[in-house]
Coordinates of C-alpha atoms in Angstrom, one line a residue:
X1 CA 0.0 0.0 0.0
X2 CA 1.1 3.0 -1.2
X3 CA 1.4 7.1 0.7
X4 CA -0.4 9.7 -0.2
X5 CA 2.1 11.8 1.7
X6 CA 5.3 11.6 3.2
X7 CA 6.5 14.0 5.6
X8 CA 10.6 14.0 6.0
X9 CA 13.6 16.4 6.6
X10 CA 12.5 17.8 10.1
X11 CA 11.8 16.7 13.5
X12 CA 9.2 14.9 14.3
X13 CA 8.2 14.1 17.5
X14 CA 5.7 12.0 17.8
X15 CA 4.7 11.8 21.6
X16 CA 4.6 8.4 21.4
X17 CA 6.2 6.0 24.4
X18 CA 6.9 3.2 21.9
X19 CA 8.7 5.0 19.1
X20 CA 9.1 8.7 20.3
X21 CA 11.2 10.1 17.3
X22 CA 11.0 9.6 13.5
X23 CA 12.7 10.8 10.7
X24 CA 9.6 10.5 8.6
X25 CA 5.9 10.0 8.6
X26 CA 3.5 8.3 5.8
X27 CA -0.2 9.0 5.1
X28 CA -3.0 7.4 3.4
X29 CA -6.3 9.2 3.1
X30 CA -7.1 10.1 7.0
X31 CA -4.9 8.0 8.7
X32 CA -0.6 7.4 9.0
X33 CA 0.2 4.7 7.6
X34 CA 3.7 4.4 9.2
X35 CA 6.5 5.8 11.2
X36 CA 9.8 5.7 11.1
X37 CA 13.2 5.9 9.2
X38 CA 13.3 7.4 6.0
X39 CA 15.0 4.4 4.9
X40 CA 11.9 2.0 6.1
X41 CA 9.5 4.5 4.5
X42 CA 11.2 5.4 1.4
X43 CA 9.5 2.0 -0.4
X44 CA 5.9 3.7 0.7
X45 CA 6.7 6.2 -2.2
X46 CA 4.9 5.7 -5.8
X47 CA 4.3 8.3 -8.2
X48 CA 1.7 10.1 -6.8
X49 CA 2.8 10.5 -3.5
X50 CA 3.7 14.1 -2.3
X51 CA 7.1 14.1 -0.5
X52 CA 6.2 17.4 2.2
X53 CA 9.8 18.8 2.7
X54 CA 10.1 20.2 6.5
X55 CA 12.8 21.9 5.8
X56 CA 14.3 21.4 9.3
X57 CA 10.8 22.7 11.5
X58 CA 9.2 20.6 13.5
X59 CA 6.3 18.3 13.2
X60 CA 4.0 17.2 16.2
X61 CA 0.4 15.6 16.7
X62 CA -2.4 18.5 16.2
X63 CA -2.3 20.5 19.7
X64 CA -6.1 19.2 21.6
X65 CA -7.5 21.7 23.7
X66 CA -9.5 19.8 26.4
X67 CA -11.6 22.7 27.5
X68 CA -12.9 25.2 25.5
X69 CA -15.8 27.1 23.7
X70 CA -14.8 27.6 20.1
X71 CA -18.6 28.5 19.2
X72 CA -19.7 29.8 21.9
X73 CA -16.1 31.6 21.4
X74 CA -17.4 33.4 18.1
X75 CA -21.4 34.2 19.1
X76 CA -20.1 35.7 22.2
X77 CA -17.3 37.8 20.4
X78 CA -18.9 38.7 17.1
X79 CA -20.9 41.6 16.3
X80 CA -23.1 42.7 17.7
X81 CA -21.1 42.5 21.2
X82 CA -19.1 45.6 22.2
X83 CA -15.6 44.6 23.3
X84 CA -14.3 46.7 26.6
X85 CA -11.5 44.4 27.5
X86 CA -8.8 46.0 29.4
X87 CA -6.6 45.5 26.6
X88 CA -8.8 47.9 24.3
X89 CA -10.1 50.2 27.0
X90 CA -7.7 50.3 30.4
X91 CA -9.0 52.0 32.6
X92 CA -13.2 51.7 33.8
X93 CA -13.7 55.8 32.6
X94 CA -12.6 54.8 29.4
X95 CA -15.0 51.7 29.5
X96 CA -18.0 53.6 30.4
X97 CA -17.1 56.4 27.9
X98 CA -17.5 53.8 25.0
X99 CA -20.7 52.7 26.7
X100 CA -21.8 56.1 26.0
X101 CA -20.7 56.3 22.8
X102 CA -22.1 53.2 21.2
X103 CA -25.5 54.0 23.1
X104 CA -25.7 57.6 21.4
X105 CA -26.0 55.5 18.5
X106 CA -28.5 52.7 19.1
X107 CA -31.5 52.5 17.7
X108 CA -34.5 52.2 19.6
X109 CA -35.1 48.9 21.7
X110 CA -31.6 47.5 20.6
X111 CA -29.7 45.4 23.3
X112 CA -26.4 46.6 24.1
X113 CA -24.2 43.7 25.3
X114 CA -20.7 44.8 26.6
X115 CA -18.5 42.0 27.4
X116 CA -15.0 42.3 29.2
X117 CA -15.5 44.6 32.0
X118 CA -12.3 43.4 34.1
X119 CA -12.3 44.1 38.0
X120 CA -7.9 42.8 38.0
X121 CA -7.2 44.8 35.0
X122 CA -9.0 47.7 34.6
X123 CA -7.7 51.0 36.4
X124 CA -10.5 52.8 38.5
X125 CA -12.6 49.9 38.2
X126 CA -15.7 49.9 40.3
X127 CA -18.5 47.8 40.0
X128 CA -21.5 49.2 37.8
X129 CA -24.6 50.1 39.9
X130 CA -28.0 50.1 38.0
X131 CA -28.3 53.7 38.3
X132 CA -24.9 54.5 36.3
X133 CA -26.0 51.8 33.3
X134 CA -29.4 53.9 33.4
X135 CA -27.7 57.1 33.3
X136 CA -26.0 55.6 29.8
X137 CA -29.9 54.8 28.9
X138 CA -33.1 54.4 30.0
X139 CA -34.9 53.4 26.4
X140 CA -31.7 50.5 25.5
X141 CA -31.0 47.6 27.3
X142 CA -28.0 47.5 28.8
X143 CA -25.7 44.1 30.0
X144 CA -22.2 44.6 31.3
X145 CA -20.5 41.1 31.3
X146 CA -16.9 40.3 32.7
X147 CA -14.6 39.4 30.7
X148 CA -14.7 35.8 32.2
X149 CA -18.0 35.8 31.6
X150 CA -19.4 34.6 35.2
X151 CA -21.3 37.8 36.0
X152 CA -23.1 40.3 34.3
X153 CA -24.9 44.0 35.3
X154 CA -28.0 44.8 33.6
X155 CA -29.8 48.1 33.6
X156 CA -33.6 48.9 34.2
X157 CA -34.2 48.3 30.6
X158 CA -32.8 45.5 30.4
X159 CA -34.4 43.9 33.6
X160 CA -37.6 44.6 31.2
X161 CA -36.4 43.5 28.1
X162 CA -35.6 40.0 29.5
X163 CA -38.9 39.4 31.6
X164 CA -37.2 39.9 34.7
X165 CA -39.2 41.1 37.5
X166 CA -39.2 41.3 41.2
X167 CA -40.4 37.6 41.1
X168 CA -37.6 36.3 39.3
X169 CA -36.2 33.2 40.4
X170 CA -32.5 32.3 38.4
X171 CA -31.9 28.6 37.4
X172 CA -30.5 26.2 39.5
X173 CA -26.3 26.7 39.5
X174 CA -27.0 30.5 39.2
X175 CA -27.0 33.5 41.6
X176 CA -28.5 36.9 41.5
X177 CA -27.6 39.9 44.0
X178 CA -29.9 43.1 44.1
X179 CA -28.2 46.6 45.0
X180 CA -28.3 48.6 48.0
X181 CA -32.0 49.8 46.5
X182 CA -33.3 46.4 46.6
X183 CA -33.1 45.6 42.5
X184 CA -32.2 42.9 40.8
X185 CA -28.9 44.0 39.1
X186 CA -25.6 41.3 39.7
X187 CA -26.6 38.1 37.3
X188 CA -23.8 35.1 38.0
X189 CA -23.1 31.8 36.6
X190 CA -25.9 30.5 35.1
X191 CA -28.2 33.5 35.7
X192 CA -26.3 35.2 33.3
X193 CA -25.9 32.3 30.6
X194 CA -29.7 32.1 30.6
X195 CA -29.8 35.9 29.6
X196 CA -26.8 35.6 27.1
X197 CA -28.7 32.6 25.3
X198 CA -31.4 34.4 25.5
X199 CA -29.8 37.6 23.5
X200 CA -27.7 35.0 21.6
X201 CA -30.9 33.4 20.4
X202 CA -32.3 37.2 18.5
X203 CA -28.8 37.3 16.7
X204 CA -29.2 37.0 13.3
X205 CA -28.4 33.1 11.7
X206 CA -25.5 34.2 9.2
X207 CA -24.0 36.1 11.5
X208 CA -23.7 33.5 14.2
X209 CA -22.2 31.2 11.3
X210 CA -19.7 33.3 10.0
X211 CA -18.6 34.4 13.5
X212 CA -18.3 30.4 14.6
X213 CA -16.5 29.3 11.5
X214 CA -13.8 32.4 12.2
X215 CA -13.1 30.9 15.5
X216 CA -12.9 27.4 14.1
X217 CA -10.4 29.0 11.9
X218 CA -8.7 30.7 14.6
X219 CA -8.1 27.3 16.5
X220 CA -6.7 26.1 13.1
X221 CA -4.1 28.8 12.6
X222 CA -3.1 28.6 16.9
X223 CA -2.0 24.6 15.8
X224 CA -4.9 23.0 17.7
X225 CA -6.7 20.3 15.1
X226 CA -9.2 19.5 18.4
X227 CA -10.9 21.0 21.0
X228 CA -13.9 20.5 23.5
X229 CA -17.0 22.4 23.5
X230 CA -17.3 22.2 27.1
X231 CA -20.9 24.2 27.9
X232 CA -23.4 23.6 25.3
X233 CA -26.7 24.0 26.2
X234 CA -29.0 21.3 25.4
X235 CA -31.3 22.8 22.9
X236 CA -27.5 24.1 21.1
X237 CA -26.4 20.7 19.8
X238 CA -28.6 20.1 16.7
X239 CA -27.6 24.0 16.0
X240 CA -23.8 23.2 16.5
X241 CA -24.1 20.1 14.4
X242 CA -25.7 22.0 11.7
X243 CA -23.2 24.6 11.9
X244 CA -20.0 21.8 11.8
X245 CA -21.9 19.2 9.1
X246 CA -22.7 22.9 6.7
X247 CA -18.6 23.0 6.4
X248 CA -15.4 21.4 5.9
X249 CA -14.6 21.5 9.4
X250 CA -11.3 22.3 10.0
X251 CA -10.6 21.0 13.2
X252 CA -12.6 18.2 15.8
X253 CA -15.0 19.3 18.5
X254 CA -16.2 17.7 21.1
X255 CA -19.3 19.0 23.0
X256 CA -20.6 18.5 26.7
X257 CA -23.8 19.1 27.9
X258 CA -25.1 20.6 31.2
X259 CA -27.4 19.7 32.8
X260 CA -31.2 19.4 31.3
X261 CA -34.3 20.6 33.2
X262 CA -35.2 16.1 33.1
X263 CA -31.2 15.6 33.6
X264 CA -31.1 14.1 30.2
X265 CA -28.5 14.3 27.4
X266 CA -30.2 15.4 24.6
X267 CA -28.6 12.5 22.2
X268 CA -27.6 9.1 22.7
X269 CA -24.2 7.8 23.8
X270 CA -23.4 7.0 20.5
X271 CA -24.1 9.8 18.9
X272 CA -21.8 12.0 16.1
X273 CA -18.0 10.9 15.1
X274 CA -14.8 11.8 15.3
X275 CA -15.6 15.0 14.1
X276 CA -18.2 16.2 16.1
X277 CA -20.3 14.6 18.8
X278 CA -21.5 14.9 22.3
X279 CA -19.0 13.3 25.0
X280 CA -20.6 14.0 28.6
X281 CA -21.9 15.8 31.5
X282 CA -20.4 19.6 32.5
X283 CA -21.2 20.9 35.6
X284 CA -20.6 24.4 36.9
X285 CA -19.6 23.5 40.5
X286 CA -18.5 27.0 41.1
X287 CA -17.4 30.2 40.0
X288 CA -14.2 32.5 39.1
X289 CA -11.8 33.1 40.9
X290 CA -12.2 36.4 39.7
X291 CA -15.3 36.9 40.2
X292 CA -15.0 35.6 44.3
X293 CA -17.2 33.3 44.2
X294 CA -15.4 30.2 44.1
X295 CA -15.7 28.3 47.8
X296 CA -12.2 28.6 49.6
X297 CA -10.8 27.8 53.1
X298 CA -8.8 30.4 53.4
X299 CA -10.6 33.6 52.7
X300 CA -9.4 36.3 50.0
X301 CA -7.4 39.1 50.8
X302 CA -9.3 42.4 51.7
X303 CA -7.8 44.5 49.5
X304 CA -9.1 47.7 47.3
X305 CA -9.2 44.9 44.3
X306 CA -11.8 42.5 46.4
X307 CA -13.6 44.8 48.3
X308 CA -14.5 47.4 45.8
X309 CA -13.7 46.1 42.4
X310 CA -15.1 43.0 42.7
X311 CA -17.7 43.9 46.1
X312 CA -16.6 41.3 47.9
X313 CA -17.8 41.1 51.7
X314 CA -14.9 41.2 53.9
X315 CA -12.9 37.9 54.8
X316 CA -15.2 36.3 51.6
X317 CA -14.6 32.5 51.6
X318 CA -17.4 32.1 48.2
X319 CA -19.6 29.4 47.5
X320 CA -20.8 26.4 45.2
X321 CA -23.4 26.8 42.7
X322 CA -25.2 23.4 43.9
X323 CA -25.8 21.6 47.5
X324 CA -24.0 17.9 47.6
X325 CA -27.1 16.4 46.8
X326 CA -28.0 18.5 43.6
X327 CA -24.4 17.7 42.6
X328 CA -25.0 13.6 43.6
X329 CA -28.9 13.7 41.5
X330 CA -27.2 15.2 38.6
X331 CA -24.3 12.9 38.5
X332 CA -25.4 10.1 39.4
X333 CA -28.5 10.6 36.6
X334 CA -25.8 10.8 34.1
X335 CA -23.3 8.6 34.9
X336 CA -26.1 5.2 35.1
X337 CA -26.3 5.9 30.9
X338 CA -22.8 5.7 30.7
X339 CA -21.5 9.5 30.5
X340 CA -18.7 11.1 31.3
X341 CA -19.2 14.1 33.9
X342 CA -16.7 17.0 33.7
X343 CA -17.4 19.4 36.7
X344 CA -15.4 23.1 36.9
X345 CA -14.4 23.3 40.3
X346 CA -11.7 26.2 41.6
X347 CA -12.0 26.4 45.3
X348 CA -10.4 24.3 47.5
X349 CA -14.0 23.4 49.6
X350 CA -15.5 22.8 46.0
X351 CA -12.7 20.1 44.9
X352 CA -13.1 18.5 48.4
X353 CA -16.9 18.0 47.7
X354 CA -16.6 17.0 44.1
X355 CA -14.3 14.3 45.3
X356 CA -16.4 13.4 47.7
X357 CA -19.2 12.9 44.9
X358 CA -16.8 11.4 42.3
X359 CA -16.1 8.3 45.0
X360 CA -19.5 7.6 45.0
X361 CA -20.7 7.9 41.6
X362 CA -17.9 5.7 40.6
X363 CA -18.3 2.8 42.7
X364 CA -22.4 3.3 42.2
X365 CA -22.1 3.5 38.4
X366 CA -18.7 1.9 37.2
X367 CA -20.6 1.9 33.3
X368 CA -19.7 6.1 33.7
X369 CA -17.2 7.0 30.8
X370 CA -14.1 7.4 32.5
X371 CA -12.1 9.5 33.4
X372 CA -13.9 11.8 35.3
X373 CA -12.4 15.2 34.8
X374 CA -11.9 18.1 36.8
X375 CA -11.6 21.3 35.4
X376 CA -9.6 24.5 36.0
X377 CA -8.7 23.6 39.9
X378 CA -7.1 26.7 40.7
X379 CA -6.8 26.3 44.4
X380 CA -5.9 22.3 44.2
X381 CA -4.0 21.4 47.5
X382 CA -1.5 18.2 47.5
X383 CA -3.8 15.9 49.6
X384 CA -6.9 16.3 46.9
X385 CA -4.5 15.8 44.1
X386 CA -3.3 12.4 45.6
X387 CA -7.2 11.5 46.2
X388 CA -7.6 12.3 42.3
X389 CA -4.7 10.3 40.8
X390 CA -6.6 7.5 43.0
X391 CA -9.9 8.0 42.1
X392 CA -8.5 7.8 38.7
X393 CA -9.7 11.7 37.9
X394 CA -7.9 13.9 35.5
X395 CA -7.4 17.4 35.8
X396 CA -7.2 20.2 33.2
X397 CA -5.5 23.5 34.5
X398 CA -6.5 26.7 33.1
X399 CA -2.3 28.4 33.5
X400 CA -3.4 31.6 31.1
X401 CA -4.8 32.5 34.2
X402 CA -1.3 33.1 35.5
X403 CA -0.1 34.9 32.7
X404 CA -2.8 37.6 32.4
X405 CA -4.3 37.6 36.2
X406 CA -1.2 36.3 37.8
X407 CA 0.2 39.5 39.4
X408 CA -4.0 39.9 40.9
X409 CA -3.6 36.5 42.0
X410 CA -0.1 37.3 44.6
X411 CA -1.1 40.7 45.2
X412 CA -4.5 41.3 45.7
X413 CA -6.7 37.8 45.7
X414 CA -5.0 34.9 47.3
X415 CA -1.5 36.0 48.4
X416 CA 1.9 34.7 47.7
X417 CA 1.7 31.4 49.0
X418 CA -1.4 30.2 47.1
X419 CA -0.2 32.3 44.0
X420 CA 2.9 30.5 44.0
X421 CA 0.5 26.9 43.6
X422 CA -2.2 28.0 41.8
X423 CA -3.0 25.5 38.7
X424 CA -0.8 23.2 40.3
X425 CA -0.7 21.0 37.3
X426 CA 3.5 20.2 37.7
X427 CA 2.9 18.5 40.8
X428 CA -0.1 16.9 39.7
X429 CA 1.5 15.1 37.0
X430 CA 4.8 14.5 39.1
X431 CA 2.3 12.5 41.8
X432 CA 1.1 10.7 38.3
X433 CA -2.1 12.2 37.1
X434 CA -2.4 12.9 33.1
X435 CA -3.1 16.7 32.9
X436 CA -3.9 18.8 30.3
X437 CA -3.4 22.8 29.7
X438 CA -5.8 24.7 28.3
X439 CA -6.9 29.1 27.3
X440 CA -10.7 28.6 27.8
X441 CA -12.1 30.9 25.3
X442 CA -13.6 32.7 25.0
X443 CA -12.0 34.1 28.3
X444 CA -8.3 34.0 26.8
X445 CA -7.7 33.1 22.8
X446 CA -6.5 29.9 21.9
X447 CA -2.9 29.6 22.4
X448 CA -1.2 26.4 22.3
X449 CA 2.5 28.5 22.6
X450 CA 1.1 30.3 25.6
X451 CA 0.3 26.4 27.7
X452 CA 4.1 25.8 26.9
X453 CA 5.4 28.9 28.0
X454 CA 3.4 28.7 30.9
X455 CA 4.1 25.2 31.7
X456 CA 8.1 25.9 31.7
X457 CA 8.3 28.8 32.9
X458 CA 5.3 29.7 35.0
X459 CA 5.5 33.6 34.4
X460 CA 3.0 35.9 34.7
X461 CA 2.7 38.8 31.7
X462 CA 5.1 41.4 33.9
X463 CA 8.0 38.4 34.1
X464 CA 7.0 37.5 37.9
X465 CA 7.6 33.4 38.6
X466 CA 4.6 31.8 40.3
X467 CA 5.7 28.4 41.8
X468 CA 8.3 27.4 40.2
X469 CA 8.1 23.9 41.7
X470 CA 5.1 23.7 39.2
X471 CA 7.4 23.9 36.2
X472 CA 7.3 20.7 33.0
X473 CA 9.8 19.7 31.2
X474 CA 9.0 20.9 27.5
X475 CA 8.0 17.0 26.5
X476 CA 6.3 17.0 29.6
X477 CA 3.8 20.2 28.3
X478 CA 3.7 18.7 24.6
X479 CA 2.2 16.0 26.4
X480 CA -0.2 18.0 28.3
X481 CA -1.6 19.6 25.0
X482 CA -1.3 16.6 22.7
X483 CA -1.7 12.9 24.0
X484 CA -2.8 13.3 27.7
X485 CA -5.7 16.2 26.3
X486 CA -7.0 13.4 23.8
X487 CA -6.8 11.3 26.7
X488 CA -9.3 13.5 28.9
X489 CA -11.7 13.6 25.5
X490 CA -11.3 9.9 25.7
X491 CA -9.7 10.1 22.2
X492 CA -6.2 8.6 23.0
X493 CA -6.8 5.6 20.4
X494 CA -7.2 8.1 17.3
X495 CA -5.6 11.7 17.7
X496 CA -2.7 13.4 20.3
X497 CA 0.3 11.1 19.2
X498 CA 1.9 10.1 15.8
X499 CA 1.2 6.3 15.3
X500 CA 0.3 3.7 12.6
X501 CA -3.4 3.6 12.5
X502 CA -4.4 7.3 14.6
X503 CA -5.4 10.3 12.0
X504 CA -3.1 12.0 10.7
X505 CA -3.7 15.2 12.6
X506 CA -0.3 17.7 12.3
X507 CA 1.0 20.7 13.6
X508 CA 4.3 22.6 12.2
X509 CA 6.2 24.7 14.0
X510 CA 9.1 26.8 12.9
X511 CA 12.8 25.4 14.0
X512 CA 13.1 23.0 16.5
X513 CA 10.6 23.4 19.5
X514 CA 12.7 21.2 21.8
X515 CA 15.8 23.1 21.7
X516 CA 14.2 26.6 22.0
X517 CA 14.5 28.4 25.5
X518 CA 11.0 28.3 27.4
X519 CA 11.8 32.0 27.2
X520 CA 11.5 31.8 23.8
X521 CA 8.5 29.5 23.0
X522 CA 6.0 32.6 22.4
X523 CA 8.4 33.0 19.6
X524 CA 7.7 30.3 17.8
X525 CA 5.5 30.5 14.6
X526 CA 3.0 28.2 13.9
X527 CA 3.2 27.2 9.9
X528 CA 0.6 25.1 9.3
X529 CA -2.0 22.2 10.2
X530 CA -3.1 18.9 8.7
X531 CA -6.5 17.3 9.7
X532 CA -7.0 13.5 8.9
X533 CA -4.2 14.4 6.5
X534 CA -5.5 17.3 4.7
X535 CA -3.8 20.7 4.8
X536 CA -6.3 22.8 6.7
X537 CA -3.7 26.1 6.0
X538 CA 0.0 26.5 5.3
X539 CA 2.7 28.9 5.5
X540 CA 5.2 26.3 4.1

């Protein structure tokens, strides 16, 4: 049998235990064919093959993000949203200025939805009370969402414009805070997903197509030829299918569910392909750390940043979204059809109870797609990660966070000590747990480059180490974004490492990744990506 393509003349590393370099790499149709020598795969050659020169850069497996929102990523970006991210607009004045702006244009009735209002990054920031968003307008309605997306502000208008009255009761997992008037006016978790699928839902058809596919594309280009789509709301998976089957997709997604009103997945465990289908449960155990309302043991600091630009009470220790039992009914409803359950948990007091879940759903329904995951785990002490690697649970850790909110994290929110462990995902695999890295957009972009920085060097965006007793070895954090991510999307057997039989999924990099400083790695370019052995884009 015959290649279609060859790849040769580069490295390639292939993040495989068995056979962990290769000088070249065959493919037929969607699959490799082989690995190895040039020599051994030189015969593999006819006269239609296409010999794909490296020219001396390196070829991995496609990078797999294990937790992310790529089109939820592009509805919650795309026009008509108004982007105040700290980047854009750094300090709050400068925010509420282009609030102003864009509502002296509005027309009548339209929803303005401004989304990354940043209590960390932006200078002056205070929390917007309903009377300041009313001040902007009376006649539009107004939403202020946080860049991380766990809590929004709404004005008077609004309130009206989403049938939200004095009555209102938010969904289960979801919190809602009045101001020192007595109205509604602080939406979290999933109070303020109901109201975004709501406004998501009036967005015009095209336009939510176009703006998916760009992200899709945008995953492409960052090297990842997988990802998760980790929240999808029940009624959102025939429209995401749609979306994926109308294209040539050009990478993988994987979508979990949460929870149903009847705790029901909305398709069947065998549902989709490799391409796209539905893998398990996502629960939203808690919050943001940003936000403060992730459950701790150790409160947050009182500082100007928690106390008045996030409105934190004093000595704030958070919450969970659900009691024990709502989280063991949801679980447990799941798990007897054979799902896997993903839950986001940050705080310390959250992990402990998930745990404490996890043991018993496992040994009640042992059919449950394993692993379990965790998600994020922030503030993830030694003893819960040693309960995890037992339990057989697999964490993925969210390090952006300590690039862009690292210096918040030691200064202002937790303190040095819990800074310095924060994402703890070097001891995590050191203690033998397979851990992934991810950028959970739409809260950071996807950037596979950024996970390895991260994971080597563990600097924040001003050059400050956090932990470095957290640090990987470069293999170790190819790992974490190739073979051990597929792992967590119980994909192992066909996609994160370069073997006979797997799909030929391919990233390029420029030079030698292995040999570059981990100063260097957000230097390196990204030339191209192959899915199932077709060139989704290249700068070769």
């Amino acid at each position: 049998m015959l290649a279609d393509k060859i790849f040769r003349n580069g490295v390639i590393v292939t993040v495989d235990p068995h056979q962990p370099w290769a000088e070249a790499i065959a493919v037929r149709d969607s699959h490799i064919l082989a690995v190895g020598s040039w020599e051994s795969l030189s015969p593999l050659q006819g006269s239609s093959t296409e010999i794909i020169d490296l020219k001396g850069n390196t070829l991995l497996p496609g990078f797999v993000e294990a937790h992310a929102h790529p089109l939820m990523s592009g509805i919650a970006w795309g026009d008509p949203v108004i982007d105040i991210r700290a980047v854009h607009t750094p300090t709050y004045d400068a925010a509420i200025a282009k609030m102003k702006r864009r509502a002296a244009k509005a027309k009548p009735g339209e929803i303005l939805w401004f989304l990354g209002l940043d209590p960390q990054l932006h200078i002056g920031m205070r929390e917007p009370s309903v009377q300041e968003l009313d001040d902007i307008s009376t006649t539009n309605p107004i939403v202020v969402q946080t860049s991380n997306t766990h809590a929004g502000y709404l004005n008077t208008a609004a309130l009206a414009a989403f049938g939200i009255d004095d009555n209102y009761v938010p969904p289960m997992g979801g919190q809602v805070q009045r101001d020192e008037t007595g109205a509604l006016w602080k939406f979290e978790e999933l109070a303020i997903w109901a109201i975004s699928l709501q406004f998501f839902d009036t967005c015009d058809d095209t336009r939510n197509k176009k703006v998916m596919t760009e992200w899709l594309n945008m995953f492409a280009r960052a090297g990842y030829t997988t990802s998760s789509e980790i929240f999808v709301a029940p009624h959102q998976t025939p429209y995401f299918e749609r979306v994926l089957r109308g294209q040539e997709q050009p990478i993988r997604v994987f979508g979990y569910e949460h929870e149903a009103p009847d705790l029901k997945m909305s398709v069947s465990p065998d549902n989709g392909d490799d391409l796209w289908n539905i893998r398990g449960l996502k629960i939203q155990a808690d919050g943001s750390v940003l936000v403060g309302n992730v459950w701790v043991s150790k409160p947050y600091l009182n500082t100007k940043m928690t106390r008045t630009n996030m409105g934190l009470p004093e000595d704030n220790v958070g919450h969970m979204n659900y009691t024990r039992d709502e989280l063991l009914r949801m679980m447990s409803s799941y798990a007897v059809d054979g799902w896997q359950i993903a839950v986001h948990a940050h705080g310390d007091l959250t992990i402990d109870a998930v745990l404490n879940v996890f043991e018993e759903v496992l040994a009640t329904h042992p059919q449950a797609a394993k692993p379990f995951r965790l998600e994020h785990c922030g503030i993830m002490r030694s003893d819960q990660i040693e309960r995890a690697v037992k339990l057989g649970v697999s964490c993925s850790y969210f390090l952006p966070y300590i690039y862009y909110w690292g210096d918040a994290l030691h200064d202002n929110l937790l303190g040095p000590q819990r800074a310095a462990r924060f994402a703890p995902s070097g001891e995590a695999l050191r203690k033998g747990m397979r851990v992934s890295h991810h950028c959970d957009s739409p809260m950071t972009w996807p950037n596979a480059l950024l996970c390895l920085y991260l994971a080597t060097t563990r600097k924040s965006s001003s050059g400050r180490v956090l932990g470095p007793d957290q640090r990987m070895t470069i293999d170790e954090a190819i790992c974490a974004i190739t073979l051990d991510a597929a792992y967590q999307l119980r994909m192992e057997d066909k996609i994160g490492s370069l073997a006979a039989g797997k799909y030929a999924d391919f990233v390029i990099l420029d030079g030698n990744i292995l040999t570059r400083e981990p100063d260097d790695l957000l230097n390196a370019k990204i030339l191209g990506t192959y899915l199932g052995g077709r060139s989704v884009w290249s700068e070769l």
